[in-house]
PDB file of C-alpha atoms and ligand atoms in Angstrom:
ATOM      1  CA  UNK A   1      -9.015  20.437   6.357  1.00  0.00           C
ATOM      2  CA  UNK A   2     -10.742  17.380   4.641  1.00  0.00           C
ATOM      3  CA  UNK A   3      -9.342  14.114   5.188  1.00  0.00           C
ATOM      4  CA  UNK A   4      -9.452  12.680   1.232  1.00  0.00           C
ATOM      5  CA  UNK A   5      -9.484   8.613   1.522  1.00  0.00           C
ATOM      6  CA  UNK A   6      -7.062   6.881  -0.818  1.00  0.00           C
ATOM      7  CA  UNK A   7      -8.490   3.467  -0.006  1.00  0.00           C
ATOM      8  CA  UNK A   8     -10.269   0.495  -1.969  1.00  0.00           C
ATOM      9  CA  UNK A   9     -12.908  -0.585  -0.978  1.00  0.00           C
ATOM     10  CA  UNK A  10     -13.164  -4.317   0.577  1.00  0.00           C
ATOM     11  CA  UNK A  11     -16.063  -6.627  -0.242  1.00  0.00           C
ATOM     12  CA  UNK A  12     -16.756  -9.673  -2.779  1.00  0.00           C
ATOM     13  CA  UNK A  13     -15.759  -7.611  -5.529  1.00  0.00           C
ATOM     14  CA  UNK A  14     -12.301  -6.488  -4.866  1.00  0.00           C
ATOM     15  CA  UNK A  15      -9.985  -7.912  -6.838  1.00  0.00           C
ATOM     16  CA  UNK A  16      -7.532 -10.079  -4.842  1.00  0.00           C
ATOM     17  CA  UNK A  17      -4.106 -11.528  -5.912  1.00  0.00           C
ATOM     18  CA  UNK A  18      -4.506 -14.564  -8.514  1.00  0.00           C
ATOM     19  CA  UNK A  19      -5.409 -17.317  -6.382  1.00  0.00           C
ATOM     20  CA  UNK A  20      -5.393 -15.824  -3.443  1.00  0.00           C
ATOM     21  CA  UNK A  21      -8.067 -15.254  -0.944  1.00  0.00           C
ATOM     22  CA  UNK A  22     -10.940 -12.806  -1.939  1.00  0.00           C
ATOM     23  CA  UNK A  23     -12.572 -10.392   0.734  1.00  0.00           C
ATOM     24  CA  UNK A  24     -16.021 -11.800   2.672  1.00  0.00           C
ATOM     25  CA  UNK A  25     -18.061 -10.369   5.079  1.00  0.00           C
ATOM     26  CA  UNK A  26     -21.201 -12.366   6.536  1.00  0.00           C
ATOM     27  CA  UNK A  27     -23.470 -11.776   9.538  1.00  0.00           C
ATOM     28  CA  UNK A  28     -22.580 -14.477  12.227  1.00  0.00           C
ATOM     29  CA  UNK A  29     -25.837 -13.570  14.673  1.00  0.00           C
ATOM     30  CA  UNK A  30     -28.437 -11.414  13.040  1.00  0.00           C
ATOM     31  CA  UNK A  31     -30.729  -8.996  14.900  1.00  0.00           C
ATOM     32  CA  UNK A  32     -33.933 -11.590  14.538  1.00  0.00           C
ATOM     33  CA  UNK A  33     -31.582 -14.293  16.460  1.00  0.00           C
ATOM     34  CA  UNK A  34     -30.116 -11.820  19.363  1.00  0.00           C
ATOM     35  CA  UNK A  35     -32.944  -9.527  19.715  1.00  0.00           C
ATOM     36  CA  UNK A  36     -30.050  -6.514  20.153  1.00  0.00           C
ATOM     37  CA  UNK A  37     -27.690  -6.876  17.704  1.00  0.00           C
ATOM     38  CA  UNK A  38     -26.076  -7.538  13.921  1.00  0.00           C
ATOM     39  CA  UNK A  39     -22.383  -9.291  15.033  1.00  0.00           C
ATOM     40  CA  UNK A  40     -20.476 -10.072  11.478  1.00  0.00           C
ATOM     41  CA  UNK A  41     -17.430 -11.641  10.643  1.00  0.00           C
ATOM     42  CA  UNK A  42     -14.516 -10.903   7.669  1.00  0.00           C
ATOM     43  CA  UNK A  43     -12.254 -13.174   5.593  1.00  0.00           C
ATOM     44  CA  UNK A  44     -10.058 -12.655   3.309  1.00  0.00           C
ATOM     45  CA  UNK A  45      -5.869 -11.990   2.474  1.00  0.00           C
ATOM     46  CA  UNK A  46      -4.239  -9.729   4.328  1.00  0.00           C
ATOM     47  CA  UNK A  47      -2.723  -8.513   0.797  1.00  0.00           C
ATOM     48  CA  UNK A  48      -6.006  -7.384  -0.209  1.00  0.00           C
ATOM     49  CA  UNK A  49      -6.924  -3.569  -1.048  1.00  0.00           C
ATOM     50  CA  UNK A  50      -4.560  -1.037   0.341  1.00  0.00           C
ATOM     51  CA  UNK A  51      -2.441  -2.617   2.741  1.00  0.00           C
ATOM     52  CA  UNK A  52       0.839  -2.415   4.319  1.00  0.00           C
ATOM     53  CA  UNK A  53       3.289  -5.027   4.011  1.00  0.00           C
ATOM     54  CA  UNK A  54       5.093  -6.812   6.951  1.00  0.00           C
ATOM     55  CA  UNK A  55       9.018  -7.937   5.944  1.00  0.00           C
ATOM     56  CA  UNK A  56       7.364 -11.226   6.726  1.00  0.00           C
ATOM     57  CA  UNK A  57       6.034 -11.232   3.867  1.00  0.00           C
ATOM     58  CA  UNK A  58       9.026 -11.940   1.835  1.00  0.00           C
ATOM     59  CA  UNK A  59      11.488 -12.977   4.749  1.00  0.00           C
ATOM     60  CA  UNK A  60      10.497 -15.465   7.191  1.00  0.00           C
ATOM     61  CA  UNK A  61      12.903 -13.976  10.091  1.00  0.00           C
ATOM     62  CA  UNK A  62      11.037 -10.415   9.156  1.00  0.00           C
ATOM     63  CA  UNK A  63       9.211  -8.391  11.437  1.00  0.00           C
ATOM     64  CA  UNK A  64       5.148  -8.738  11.593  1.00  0.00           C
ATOM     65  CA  UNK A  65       2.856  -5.918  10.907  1.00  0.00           C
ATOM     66  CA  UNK A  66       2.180  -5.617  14.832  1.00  0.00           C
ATOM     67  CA  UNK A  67       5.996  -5.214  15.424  1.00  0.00           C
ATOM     68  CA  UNK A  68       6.380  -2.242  12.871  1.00  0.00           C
ATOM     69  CA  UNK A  69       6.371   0.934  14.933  1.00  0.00           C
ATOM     70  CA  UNK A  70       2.865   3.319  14.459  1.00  0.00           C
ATOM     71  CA  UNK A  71       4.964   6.369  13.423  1.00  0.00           C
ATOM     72  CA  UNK A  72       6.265   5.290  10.439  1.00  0.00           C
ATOM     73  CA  UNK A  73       2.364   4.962   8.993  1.00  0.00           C
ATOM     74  CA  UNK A  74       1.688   8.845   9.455  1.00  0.00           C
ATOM     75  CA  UNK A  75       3.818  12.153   8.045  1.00  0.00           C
ATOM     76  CA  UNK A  76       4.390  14.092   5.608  1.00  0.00           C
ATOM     77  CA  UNK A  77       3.622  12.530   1.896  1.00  0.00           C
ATOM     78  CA  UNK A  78       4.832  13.772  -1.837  1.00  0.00           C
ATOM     79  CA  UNK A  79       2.790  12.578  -4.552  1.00  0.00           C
ATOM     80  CA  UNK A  80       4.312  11.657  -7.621  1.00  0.00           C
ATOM     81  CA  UNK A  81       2.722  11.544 -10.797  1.00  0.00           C
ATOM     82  CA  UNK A  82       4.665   9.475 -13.195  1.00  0.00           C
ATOM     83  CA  UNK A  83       2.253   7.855 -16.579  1.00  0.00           C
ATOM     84  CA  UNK A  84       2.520   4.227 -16.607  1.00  0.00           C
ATOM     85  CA  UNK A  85       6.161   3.691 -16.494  1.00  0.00           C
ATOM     86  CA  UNK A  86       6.928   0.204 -17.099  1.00  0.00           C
ATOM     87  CA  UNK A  87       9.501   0.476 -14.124  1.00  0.00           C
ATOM     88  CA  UNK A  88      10.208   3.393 -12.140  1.00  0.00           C
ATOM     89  CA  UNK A  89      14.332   4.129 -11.665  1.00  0.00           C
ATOM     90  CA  UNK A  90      16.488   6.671  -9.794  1.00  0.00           C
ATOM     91  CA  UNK A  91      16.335   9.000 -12.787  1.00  0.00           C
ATOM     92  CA  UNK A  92      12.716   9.527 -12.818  1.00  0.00           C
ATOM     93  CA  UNK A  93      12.700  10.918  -8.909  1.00  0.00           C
ATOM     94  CA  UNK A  94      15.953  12.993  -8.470  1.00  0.00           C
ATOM     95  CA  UNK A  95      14.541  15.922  -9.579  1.00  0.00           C
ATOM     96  CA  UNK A  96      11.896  15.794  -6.845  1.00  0.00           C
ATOM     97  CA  UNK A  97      12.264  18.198  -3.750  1.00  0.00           C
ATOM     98  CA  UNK A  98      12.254  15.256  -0.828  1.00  0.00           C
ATOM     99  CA  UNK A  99      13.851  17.777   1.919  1.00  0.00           C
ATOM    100  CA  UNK A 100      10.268  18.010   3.396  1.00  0.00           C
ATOM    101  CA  UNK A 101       8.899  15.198   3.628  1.00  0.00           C
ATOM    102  CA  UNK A 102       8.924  11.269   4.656  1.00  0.00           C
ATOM    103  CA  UNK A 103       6.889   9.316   2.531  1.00  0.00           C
ATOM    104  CA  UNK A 104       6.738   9.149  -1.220  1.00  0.00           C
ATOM    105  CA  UNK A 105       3.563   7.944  -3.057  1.00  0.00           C
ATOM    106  CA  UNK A 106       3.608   7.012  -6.626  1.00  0.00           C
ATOM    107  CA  UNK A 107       0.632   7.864  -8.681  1.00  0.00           C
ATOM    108  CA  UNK A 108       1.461   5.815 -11.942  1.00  0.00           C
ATOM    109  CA  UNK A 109      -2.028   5.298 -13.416  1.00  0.00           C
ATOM    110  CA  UNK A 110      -1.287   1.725 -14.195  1.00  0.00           C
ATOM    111  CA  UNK A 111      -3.895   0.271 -12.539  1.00  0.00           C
ATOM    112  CA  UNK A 112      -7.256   1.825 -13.849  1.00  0.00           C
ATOM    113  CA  UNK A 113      -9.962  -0.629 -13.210  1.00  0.00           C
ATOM    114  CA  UNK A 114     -10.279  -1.761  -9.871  1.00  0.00           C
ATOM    115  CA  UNK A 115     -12.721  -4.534 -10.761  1.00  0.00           C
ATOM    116  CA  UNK A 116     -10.311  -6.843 -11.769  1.00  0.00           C
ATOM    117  CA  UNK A 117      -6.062  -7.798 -11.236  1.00  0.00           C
ATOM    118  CA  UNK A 118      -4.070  -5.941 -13.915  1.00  0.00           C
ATOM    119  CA  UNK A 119      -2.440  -7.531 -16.652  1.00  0.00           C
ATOM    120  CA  UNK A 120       0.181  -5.803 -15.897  1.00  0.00           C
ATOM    121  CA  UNK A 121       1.392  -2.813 -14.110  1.00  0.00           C
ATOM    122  CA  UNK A 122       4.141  -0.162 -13.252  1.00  0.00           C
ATOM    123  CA  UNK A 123       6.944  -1.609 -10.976  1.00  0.00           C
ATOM    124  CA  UNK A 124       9.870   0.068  -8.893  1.00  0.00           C
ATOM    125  CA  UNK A 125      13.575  -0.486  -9.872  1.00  0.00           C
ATOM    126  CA  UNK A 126      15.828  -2.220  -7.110  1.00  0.00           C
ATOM    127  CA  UNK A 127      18.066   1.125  -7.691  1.00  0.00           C
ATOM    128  CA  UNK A 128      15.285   3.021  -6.174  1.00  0.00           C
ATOM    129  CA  UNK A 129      15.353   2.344  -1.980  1.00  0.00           C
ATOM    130  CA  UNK A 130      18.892   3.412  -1.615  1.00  0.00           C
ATOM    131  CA  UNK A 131      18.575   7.006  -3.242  1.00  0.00           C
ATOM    132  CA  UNK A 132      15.241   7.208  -1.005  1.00  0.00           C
ATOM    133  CA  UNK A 133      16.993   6.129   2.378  1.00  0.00           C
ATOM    134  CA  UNK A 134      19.569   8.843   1.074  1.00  0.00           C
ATOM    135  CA  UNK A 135      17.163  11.243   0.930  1.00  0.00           C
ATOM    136  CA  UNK A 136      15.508  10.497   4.278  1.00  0.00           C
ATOM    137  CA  UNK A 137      12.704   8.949   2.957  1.00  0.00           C
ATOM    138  CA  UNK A 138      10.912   5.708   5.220  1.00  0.00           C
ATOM    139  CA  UNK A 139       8.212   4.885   3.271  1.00  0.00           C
ATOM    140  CA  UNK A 140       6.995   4.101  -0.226  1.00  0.00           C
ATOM    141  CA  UNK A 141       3.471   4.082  -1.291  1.00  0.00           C
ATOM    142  CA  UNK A 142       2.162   2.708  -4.912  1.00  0.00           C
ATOM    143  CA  UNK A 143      -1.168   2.312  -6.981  1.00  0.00           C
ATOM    144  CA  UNK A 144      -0.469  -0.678  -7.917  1.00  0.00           C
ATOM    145  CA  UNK A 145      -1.243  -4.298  -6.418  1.00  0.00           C
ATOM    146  CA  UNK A 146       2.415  -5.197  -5.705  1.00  0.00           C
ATOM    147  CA  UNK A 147       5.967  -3.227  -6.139  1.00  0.00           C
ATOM    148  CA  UNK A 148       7.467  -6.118  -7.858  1.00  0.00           C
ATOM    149  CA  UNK A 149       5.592  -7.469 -10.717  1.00  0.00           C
ATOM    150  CA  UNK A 150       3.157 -10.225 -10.753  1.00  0.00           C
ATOM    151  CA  UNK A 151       5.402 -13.456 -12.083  1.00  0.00           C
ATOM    152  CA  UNK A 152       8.356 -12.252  -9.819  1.00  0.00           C
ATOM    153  CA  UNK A 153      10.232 -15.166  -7.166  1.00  0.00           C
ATOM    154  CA  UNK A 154      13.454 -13.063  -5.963  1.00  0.00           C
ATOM    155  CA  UNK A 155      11.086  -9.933  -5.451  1.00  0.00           C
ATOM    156  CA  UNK A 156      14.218  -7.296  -5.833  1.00  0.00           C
ATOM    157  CA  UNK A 157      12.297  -4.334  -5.423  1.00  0.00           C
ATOM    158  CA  UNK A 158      10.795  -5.861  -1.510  1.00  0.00           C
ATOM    159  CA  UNK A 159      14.522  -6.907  -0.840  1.00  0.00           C
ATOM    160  CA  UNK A 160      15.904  -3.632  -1.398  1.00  0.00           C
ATOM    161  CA  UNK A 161      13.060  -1.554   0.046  1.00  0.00           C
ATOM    162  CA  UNK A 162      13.644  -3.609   3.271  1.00  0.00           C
ATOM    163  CA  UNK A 163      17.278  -3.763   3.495  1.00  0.00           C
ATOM    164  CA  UNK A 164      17.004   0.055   3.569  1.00  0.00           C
ATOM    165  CA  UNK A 165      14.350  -0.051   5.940  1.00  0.00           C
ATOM    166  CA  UNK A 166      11.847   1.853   3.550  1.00  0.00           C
ATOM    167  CA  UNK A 167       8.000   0.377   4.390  1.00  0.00           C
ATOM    168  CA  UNK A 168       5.750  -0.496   1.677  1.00  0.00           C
ATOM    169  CA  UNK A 169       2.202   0.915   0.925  1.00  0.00           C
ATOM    170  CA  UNK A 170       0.420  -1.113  -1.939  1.00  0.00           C
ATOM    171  CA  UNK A 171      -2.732  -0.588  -3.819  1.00  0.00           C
ATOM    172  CA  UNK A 172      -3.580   3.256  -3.232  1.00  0.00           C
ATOM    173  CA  UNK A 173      -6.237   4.786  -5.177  1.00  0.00           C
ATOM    174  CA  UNK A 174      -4.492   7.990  -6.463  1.00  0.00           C
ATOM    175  CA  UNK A 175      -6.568   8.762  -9.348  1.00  0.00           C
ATOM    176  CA  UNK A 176      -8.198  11.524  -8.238  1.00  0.00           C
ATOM    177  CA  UNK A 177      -4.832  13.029  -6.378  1.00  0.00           C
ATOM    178  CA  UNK A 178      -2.970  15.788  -7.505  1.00  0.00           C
ATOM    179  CA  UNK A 179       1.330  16.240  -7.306  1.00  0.00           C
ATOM    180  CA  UNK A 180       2.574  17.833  -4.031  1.00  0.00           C
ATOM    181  CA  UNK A 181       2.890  17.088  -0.216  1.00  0.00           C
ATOM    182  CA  UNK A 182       0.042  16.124   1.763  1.00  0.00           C
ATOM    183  CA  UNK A 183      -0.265  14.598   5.264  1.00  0.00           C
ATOM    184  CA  UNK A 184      -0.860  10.912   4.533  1.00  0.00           C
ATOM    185  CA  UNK A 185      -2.416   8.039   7.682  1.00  0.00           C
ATOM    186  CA  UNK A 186      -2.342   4.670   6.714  1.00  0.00           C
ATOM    187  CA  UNK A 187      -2.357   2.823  10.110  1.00  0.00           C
ATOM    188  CA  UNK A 188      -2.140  -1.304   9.657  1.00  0.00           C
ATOM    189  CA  UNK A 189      -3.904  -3.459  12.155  1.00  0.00           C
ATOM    190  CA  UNK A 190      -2.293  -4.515  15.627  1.00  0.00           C
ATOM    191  CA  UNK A 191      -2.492  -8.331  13.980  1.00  0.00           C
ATOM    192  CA  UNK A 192       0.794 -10.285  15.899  1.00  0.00           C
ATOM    193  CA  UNK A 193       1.634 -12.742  13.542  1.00  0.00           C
ATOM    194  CA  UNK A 194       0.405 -10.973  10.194  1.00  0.00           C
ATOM    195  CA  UNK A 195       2.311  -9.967   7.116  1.00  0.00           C
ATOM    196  CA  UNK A 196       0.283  -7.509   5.673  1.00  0.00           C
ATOM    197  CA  UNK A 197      -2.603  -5.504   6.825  1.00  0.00           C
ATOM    198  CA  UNK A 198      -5.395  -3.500   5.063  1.00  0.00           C
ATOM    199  CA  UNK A 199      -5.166  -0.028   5.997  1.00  0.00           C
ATOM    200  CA  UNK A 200      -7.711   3.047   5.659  1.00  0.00           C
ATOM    201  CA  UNK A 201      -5.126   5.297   3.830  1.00  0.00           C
ATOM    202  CA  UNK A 202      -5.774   9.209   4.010  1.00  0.00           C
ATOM    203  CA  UNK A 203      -4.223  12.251   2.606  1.00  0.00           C
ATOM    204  CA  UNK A 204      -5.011  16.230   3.639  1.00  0.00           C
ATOM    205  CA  UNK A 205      -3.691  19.150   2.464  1.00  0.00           C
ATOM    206  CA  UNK A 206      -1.152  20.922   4.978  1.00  0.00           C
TER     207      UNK A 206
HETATM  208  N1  LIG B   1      -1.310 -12.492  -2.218  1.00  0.00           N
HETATM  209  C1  LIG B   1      -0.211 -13.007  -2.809  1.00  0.00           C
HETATM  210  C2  LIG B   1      -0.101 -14.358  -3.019  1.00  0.00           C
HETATM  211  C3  LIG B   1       1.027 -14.889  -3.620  1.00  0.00           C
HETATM  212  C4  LIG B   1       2.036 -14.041  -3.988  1.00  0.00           C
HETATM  213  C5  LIG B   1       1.941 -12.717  -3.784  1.00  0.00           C
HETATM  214  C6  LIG B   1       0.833 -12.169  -3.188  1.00  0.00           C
HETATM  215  C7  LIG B   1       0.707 -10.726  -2.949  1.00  0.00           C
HETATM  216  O1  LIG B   1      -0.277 -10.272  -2.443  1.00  0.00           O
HETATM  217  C8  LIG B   1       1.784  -9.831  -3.365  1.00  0.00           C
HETATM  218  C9  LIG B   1       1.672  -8.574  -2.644  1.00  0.00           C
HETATM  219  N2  LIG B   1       0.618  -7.676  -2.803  1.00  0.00           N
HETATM  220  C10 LIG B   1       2.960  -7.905  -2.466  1.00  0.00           C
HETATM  221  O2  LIG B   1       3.242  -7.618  -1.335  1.00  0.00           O
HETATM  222  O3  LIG B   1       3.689  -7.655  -3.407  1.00  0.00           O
HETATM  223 ZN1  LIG B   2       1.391  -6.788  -0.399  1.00  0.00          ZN
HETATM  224 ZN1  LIG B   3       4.423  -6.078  -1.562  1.00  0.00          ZN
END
């Protein structure tokens, strides 16, 4: 089976957070200097592309990415397709069969051009992580830059994904993913002190 990548791409282009730090990549010694090699070096946010977050992100006694066990960023995956709600509630998942899987990735459409940071996007409703945790699920997955929206401080919907130990999987590409349950990798970096990560994410079929 086909591994189908769900990832941005990272270079000058990609869009990162308003005033945050964009994505470079430059040659430090070029083949003409060291006669055997090209040796390059990256820059950029670690909340850039599809990434991971680290609850020290939004809590400053919060794990880092490296402490967040490797487990939890494979399993089994539903895709959700749900058309640019402006939040995404309870309601709108309970009639989804989660008995089979771990993850849940949202596929809201809400974020169509990935040239540039939306105006605005589809967010997830603080009512949400509890009826996941419920139902067994540890991680939640979105195609969108952030699960809170842009101009939030209190961040309800990383608070309440965290207290119920639910991990959080931002900027997927999805566009080109169908509904239904897929094997999904989306292994951070072993950074210590980070908190966030880019990832490679990838879905197959089972
Ligand atoms: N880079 C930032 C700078 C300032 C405030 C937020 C961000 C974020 O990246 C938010 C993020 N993607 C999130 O995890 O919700
Ligand atoms: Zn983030
Ligand atoms: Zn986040």
């Amino acid at each position: 089976m086909k591994w189908m990548d769900i990832s941005m791409k990272l270079d000058a282009e990609t869009p990162p957070w308003p005033g945050d730090e964009p994505f470079t990549y430059e040659v430090t010694y070029a083949m003409e200097d060291t006669g055997s090699v090209n040796v390059g070096q990256f820059k950029g946010s670690c909340h850039i592309g599809t990434h991971v977050d680290a609850p020290f992100h939004y809590d400053s006694s919060g794990a880092r990415i490296a402490d967040l066990p490797v487990e939890r960023f494979s399993g089994k995956a539903v895709v959700v397709h749900l058309d640019r709600p402006e939040v995404i509630h309870k309601e709108q998942v309970m009639d989804i069969d989660l008995t089979e899987v771990d993850k849940i990735l949202f596929r809201t459409n809400s974020w169509p051009d990935r040239s540039a940071f939306p105006a605005s996007y589809s967010v997830i409703g603080s009512d949400l992580a509890a009826y996941l945790a419920e139902q067994g699920i540890d991680l939640i997955g979105v195609d969108t830059p952030s699960v809170d929206p842009e101009t939030s401080k209190d961040l309800p919907a990383h608070h309440s994904l965290c207290a119920h130990d639910l991990l959080i999987l931002e900027g997927l590409v999805l566009e080109n993913i169908q509904p239904g349950i897929y094997e999904l990798m989306a292994f951070p970096l072993k950074m210590t002190q980070a908190d966030g990560s880019p990832v490679r994410a990838v879905l197959r079929n089972l």
